mmCIF file of N, CA, C and O and ligand atoms in Angstrom:
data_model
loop_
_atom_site.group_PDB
_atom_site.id
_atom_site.type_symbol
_atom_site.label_atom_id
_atom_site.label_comp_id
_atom_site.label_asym_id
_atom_site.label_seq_id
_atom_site.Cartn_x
_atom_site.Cartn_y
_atom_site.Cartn_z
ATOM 1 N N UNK A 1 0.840 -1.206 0.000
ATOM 2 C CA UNK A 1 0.000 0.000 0.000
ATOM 3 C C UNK A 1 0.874 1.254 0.000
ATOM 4 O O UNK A 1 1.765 1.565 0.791
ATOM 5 N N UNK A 2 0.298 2.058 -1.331
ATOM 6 C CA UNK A 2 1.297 3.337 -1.049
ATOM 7 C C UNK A 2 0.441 4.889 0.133
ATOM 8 O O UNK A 2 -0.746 5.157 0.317
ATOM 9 N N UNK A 3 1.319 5.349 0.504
ATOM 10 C CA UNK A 3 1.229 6.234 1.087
ATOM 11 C C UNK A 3 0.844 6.856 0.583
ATOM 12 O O UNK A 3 1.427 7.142 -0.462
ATOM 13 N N UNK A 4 -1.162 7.964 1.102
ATOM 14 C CA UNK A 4 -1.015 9.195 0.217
ATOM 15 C C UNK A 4 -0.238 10.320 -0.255
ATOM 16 O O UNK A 4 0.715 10.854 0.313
ATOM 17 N N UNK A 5 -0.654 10.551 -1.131
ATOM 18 C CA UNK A 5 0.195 11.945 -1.554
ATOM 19 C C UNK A 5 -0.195 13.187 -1.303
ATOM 20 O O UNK A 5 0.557 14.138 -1.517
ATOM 21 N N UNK A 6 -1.326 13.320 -0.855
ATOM 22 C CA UNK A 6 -2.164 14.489 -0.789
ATOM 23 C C UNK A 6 -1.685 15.518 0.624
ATOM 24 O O UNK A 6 -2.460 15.949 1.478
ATOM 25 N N UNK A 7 0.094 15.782 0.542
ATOM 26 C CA UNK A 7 0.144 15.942 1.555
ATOM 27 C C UNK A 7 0.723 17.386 1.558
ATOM 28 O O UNK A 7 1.349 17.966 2.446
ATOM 29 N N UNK A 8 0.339 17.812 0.312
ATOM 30 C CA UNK A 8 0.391 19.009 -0.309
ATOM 31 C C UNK A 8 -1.036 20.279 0.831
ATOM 32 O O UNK A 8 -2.093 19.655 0.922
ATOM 33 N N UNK A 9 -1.100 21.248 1.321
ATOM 34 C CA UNK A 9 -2.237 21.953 1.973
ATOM 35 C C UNK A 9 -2.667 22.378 1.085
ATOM 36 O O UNK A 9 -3.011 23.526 1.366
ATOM 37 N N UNK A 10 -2.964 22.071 -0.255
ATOM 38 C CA UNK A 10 -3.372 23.168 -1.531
ATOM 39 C C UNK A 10 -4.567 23.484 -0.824
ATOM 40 O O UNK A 10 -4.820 24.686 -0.745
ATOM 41 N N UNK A 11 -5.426 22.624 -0.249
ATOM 42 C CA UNK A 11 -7.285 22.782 0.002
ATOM 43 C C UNK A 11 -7.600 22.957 1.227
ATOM 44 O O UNK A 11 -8.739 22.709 1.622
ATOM 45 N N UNK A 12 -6.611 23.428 2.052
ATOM 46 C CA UNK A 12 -6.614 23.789 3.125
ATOM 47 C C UNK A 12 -7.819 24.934 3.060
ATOM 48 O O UNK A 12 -7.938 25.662 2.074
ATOM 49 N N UNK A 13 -8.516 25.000 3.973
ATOM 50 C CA UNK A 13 -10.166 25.660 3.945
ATOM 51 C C UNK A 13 -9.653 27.215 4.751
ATOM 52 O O UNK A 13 -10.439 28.163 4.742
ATOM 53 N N UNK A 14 -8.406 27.327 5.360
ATOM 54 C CA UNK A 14 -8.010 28.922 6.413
ATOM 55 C C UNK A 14 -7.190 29.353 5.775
ATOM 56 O O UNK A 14 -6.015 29.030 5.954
ATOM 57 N N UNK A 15 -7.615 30.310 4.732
ATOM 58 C CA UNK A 15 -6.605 31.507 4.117
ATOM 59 C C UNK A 15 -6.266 31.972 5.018
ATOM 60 O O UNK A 15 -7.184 32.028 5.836
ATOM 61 N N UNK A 16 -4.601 32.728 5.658
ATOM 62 C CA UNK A 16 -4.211 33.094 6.341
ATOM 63 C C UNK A 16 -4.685 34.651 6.757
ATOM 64 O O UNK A 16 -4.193 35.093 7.795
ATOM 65 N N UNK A 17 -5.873 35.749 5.794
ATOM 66 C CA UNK A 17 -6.498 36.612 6.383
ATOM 67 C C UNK A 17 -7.425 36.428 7.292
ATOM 68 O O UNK A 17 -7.766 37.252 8.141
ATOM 69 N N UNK A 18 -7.853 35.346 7.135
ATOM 70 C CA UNK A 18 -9.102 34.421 7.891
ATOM 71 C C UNK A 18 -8.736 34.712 9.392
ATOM 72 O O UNK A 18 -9.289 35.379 10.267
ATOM 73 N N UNK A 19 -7.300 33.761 9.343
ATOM 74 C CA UNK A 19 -6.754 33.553 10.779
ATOM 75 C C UNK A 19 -6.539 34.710 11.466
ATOM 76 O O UNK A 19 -6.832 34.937 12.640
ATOM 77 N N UNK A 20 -5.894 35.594 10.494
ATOM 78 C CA UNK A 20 -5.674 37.109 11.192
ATOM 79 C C UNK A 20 -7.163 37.877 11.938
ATOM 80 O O UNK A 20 -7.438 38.397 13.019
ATOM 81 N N UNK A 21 -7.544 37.718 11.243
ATOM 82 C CA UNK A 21 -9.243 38.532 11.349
ATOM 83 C C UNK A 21 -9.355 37.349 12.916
ATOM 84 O O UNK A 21 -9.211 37.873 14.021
ATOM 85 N N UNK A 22 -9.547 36.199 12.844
ATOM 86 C CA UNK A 22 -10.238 35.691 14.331
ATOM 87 C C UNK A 22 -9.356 36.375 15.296
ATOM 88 O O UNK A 22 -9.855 36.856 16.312
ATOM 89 N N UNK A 23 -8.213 36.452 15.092
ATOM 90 C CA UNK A 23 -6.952 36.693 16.410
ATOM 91 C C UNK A 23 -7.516 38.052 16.557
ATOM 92 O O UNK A 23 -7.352 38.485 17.698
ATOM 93 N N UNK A 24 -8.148 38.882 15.731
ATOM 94 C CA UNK A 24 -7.761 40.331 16.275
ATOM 95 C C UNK A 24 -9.366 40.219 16.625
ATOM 96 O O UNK A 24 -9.658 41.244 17.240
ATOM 97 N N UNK A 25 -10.083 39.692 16.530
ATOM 98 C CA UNK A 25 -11.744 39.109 17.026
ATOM 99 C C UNK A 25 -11.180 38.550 18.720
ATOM 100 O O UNK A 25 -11.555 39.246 19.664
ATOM 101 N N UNK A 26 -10.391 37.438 18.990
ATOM 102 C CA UNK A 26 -10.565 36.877 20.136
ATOM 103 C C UNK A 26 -9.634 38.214 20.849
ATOM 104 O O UNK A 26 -10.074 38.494 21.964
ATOM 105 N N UNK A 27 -8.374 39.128 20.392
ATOM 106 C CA UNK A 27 -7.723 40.263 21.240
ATOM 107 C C UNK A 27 -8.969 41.200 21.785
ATOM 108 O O UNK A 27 -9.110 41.710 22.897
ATOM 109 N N UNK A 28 -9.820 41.251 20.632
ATOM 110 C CA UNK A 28 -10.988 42.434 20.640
ATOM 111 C C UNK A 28 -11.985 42.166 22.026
ATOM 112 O O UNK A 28 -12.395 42.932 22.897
ATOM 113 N N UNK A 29 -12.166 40.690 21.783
ATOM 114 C CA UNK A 29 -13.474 40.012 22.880
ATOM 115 C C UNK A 29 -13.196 39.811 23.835
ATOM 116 O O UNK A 29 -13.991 39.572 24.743
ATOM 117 N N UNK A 30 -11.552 39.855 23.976
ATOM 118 C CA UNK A 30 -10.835 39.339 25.522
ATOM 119 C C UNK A 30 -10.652 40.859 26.366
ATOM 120 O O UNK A 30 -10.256 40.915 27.531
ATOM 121 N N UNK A 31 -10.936 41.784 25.728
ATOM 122 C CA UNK A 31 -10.820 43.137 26.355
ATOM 123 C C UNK A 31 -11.798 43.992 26.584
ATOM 124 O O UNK A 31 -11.756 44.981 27.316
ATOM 125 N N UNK A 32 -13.048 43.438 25.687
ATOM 126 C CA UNK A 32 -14.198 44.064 25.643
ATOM 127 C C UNK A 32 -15.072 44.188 26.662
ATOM 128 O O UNK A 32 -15.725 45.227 26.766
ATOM 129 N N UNK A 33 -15.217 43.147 27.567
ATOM 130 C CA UNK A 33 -15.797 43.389 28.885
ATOM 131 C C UNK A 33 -15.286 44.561 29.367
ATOM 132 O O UNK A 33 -15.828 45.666 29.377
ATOM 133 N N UNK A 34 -13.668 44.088 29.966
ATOM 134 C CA UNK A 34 -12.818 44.910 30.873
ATOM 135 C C UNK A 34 -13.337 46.631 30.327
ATOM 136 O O UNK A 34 -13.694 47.574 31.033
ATOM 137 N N UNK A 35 -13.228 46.563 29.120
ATOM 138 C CA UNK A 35 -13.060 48.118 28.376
ATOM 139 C C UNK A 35 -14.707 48.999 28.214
ATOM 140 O O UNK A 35 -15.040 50.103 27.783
ATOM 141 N N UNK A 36 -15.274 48.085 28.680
ATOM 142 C CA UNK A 36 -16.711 48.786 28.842
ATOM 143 C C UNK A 36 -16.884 49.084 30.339
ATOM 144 O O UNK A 36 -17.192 50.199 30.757
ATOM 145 N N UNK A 37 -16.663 48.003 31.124
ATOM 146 C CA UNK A 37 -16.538 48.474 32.853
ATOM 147 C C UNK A 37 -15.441 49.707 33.071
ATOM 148 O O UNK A 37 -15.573 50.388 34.088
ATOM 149 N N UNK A 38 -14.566 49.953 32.319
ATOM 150 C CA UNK A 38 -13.923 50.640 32.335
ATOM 151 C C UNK A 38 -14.144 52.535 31.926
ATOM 152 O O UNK A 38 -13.665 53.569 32.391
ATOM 153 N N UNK A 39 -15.053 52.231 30.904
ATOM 154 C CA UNK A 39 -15.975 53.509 30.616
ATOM 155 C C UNK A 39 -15.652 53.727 29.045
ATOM 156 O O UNK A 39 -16.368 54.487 28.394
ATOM 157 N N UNK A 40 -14.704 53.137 28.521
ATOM 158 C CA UNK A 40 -14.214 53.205 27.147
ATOM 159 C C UNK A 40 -15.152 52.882 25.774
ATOM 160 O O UNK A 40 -15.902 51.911 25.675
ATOM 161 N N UNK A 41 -14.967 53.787 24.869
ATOM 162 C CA UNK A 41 -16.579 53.883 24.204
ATOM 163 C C UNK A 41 -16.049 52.704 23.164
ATOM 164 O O UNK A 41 -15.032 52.781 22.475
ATOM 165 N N UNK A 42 -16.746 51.876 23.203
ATOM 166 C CA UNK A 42 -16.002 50.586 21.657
ATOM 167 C C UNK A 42 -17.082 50.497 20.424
ATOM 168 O O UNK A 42 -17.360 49.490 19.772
ATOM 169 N N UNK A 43 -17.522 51.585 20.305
ATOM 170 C CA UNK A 43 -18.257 52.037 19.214
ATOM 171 C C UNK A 43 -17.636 52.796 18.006
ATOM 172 O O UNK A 43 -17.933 53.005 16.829
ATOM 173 N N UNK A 44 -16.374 53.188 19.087
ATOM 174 C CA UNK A 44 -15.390 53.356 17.968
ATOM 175 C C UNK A 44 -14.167 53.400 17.916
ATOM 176 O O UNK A 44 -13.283 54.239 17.746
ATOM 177 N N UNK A 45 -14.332 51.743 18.194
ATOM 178 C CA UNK A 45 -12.992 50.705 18.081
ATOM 179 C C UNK A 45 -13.107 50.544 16.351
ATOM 180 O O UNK A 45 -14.155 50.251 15.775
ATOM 181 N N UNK A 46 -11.438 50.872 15.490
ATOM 182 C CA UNK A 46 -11.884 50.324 14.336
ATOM 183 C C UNK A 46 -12.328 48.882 14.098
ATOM 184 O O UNK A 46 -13.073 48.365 13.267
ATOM 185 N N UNK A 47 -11.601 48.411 15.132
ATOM 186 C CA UNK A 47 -12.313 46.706 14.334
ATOM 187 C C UNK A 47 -13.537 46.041 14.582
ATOM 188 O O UNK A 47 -13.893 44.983 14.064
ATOM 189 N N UNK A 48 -14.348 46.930 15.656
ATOM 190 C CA UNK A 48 -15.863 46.466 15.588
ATOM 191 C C UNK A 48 -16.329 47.364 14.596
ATOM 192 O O UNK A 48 -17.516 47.143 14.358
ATOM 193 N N UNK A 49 -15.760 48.480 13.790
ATOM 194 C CA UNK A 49 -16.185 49.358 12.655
ATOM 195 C C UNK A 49 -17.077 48.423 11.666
ATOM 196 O O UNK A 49 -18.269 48.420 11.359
ATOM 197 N N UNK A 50 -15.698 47.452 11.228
ATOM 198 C CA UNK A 50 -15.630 46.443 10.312
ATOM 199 C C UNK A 50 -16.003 44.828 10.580
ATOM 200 O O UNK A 50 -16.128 43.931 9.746
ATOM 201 N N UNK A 51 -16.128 44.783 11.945
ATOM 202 C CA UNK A 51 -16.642 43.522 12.379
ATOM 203 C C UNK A 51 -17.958 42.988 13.043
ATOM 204 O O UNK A 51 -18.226 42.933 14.243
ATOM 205 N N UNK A 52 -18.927 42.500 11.656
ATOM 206 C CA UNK A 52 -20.035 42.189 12.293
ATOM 207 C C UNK A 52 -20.257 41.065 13.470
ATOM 208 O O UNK A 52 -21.147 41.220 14.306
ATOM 209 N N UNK A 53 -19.808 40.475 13.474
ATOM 210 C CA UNK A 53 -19.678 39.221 14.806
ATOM 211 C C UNK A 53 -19.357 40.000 15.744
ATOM 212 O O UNK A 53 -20.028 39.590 16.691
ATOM 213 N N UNK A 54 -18.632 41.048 16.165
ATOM 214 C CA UNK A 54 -17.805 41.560 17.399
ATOM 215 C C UNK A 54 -19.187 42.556 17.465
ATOM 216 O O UNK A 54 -19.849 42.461 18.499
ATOM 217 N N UNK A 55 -19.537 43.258 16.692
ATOM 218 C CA UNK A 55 -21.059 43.867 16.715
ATOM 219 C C UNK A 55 -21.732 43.454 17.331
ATOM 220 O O UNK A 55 -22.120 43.975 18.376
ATOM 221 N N UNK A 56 -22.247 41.924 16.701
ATOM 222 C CA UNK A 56 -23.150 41.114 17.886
ATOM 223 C C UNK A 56 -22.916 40.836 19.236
ATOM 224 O O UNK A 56 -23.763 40.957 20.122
ATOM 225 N N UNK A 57 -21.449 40.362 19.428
ATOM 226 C CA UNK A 57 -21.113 39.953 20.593
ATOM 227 C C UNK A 57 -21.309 41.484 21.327
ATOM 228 O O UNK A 57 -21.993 41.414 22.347
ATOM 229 N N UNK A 58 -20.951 42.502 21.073
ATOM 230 C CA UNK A 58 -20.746 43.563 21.784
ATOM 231 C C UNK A 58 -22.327 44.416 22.329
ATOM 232 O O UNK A 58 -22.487 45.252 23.219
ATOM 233 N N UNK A 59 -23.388 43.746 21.313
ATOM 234 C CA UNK A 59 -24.584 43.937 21.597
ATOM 235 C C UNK A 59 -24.874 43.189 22.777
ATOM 236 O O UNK A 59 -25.338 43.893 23.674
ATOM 237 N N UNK A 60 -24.768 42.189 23.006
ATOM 238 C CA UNK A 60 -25.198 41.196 23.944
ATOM 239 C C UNK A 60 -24.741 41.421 25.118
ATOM 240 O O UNK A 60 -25.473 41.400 26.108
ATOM 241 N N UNK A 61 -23.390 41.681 25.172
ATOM 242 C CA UNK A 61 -22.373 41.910 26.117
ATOM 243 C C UNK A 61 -23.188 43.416 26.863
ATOM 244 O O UNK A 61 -23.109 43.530 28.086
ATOM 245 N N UNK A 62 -23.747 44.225 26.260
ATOM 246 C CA UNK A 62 -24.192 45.520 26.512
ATOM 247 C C UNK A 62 -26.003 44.864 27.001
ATOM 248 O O UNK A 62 -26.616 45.471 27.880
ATOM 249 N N UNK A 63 -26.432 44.035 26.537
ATOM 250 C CA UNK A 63 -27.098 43.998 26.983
ATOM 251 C C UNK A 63 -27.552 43.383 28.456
ATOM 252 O O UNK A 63 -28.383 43.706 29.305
ATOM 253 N N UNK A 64 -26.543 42.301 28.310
ATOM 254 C CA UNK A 64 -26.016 41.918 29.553
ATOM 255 C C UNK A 64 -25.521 42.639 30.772
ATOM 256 O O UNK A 64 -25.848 42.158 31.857
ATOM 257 N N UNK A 65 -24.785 43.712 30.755
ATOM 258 C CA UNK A 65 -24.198 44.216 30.992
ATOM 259 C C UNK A 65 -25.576 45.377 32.011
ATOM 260 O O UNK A 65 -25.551 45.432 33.241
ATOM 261 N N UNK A 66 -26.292 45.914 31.426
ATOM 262 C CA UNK A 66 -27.625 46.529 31.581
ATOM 263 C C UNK A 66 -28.151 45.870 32.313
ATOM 264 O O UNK A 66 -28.243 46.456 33.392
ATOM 265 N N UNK A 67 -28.602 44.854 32.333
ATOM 266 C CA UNK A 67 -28.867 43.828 33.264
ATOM 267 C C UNK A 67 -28.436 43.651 34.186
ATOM 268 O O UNK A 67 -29.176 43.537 35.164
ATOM 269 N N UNK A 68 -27.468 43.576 34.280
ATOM 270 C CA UNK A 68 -26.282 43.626 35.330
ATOM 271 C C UNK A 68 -26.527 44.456 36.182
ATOM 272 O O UNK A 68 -26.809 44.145 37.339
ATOM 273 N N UNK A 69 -26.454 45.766 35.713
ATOM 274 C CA UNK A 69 -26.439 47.128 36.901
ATOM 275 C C UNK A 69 -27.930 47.255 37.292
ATOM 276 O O UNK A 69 -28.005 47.903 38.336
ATOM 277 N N UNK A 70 -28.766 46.991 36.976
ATOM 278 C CA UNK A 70 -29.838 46.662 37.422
ATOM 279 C C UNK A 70 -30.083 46.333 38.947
ATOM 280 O O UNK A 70 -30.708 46.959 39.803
ATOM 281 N N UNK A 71 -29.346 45.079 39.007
ATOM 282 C CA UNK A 71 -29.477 44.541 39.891
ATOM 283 C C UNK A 71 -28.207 44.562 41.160
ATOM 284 O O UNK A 71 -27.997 43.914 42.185
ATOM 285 N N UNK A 72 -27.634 45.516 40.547
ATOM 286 C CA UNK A 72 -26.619 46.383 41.634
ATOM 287 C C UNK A 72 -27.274 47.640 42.583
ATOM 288 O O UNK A 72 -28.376 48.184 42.497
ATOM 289 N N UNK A 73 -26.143 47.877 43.523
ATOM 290 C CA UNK A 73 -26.155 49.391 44.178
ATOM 291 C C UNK A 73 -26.262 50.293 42.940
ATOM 292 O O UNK A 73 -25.753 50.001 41.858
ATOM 293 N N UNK A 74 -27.154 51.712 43.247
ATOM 294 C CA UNK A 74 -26.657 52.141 42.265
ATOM 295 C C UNK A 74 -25.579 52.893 42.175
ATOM 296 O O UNK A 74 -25.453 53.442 41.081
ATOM 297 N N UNK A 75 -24.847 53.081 42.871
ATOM 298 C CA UNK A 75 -23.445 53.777 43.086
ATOM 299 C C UNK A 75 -22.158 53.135 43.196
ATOM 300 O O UNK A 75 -21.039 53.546 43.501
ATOM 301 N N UNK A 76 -22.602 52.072 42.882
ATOM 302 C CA UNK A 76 -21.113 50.935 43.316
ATOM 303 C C UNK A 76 -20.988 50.213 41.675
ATOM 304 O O UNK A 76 -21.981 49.809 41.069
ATOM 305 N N UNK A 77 -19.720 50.158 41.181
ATOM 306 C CA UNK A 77 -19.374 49.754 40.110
ATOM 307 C C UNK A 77 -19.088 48.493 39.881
ATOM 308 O O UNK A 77 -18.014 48.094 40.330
ATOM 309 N N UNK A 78 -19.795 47.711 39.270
ATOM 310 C CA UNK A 78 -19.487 46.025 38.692
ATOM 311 C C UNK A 78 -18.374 45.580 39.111
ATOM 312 O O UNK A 78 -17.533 46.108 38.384
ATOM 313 N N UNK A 79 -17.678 44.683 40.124
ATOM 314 C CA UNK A 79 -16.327 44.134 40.643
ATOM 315 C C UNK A 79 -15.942 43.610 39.730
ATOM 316 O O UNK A 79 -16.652 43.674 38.726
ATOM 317 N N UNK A 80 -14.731 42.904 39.661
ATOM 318 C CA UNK A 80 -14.177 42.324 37.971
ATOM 319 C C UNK A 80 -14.834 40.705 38.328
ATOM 320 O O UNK A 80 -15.386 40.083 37.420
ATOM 321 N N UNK A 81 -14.728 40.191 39.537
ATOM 322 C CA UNK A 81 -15.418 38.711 39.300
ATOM 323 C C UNK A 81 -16.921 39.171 38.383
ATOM 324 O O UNK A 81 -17.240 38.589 37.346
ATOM 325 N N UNK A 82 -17.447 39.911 38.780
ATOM 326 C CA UNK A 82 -18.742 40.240 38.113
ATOM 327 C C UNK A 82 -18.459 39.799 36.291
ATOM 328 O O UNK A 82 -18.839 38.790 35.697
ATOM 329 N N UNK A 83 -17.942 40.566 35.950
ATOM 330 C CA UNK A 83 -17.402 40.787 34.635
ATOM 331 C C UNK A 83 -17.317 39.507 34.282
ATOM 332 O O UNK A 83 -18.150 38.903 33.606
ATOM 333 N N UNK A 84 -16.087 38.976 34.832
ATOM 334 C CA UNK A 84 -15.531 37.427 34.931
ATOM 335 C C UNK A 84 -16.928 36.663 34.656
ATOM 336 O O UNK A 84 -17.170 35.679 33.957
ATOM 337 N N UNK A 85 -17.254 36.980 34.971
ATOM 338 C CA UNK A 85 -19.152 36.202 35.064
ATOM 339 C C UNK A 85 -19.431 36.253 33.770
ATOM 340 O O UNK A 85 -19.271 35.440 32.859
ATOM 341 N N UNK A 86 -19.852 37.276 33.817
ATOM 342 C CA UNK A 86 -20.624 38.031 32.363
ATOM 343 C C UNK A 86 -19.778 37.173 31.289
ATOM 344 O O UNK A 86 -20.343 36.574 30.374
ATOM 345 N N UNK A 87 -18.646 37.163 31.436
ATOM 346 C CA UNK A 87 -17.692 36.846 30.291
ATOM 347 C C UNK A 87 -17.715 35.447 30.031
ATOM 348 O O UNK A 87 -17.921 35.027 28.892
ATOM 349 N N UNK A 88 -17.477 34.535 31.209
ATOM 350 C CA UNK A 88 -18.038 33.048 31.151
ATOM 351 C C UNK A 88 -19.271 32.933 30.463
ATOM 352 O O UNK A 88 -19.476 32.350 29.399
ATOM 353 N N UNK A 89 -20.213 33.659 31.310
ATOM 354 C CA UNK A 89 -21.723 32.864 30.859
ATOM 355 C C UNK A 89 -21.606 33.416 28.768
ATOM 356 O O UNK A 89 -21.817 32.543 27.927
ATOM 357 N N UNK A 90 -21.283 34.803 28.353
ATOM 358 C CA UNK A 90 -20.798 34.926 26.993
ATOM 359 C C UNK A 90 -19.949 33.577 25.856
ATOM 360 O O UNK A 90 -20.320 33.069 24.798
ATOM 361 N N UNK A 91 -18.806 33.395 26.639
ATOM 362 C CA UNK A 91 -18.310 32.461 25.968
ATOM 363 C C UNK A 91 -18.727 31.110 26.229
ATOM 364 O O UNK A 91 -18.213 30.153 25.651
ATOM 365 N N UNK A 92 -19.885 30.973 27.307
ATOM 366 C CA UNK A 92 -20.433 29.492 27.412
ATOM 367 C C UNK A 92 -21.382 29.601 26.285
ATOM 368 O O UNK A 92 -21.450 28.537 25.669
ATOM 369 N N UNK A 93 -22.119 30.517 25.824
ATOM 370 C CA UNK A 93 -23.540 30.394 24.901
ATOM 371 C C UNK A 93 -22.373 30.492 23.717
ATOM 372 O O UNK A 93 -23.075 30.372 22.712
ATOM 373 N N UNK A 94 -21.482 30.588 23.409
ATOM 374 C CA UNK A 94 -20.982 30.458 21.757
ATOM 375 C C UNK A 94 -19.996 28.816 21.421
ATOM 376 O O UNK A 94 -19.376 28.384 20.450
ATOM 377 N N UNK A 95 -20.346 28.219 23.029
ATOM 378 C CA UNK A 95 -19.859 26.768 22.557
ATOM 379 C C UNK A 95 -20.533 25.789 22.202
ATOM 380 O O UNK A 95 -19.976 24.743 21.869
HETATM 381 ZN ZN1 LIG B 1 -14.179 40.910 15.457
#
């Protein structure tokens, strides 16, 4: 039996802009909590300009987020376990 040959990546399915675009998606999403508790406007971050997924996520995250203070003091600011939260239960609904 011969060994395939097909060991060429011609059909490899991840053009390497692909990969770039998720990395600067997961830099974007790994800061995005922090940078909204923080007071930082990410409405005009360029790469949610151009990124509809980070759009969505950043909708949710805001909506969440609303929710959140809700059910706080109203003078006392979201602790980071809080966040930490928010951010789990986020990346649990996209697995
Ligand atoms: Zn993105």
């Amino acid at each position: 039996m011969n060994p395939p040959e097909r060991l060429n990546p011609v059909n490899a399915p991840t053009p390497s802009s692909t990969q770039a675009e998720e990395q600067a998606c997961v830099a974007f999403q790994s800061r995005m909590a922090e940078r909204i508790a923080s007071g930082d406007d990410l409405q005009t971050d360029p790469h949610l300009a151009g990124c509809p997924r980070c759009q969505t996520l950043l909708a949710e995250l805001e909506t969440i987020a609303q929710a959140a203070r809700m059910l706080l003091p109203t003078e006392e600011e979201p602790d980071d376990a809080l966040w930490q939260k928010i951010e789990q239960a986020i990346s649990n609904e996209r697995l």
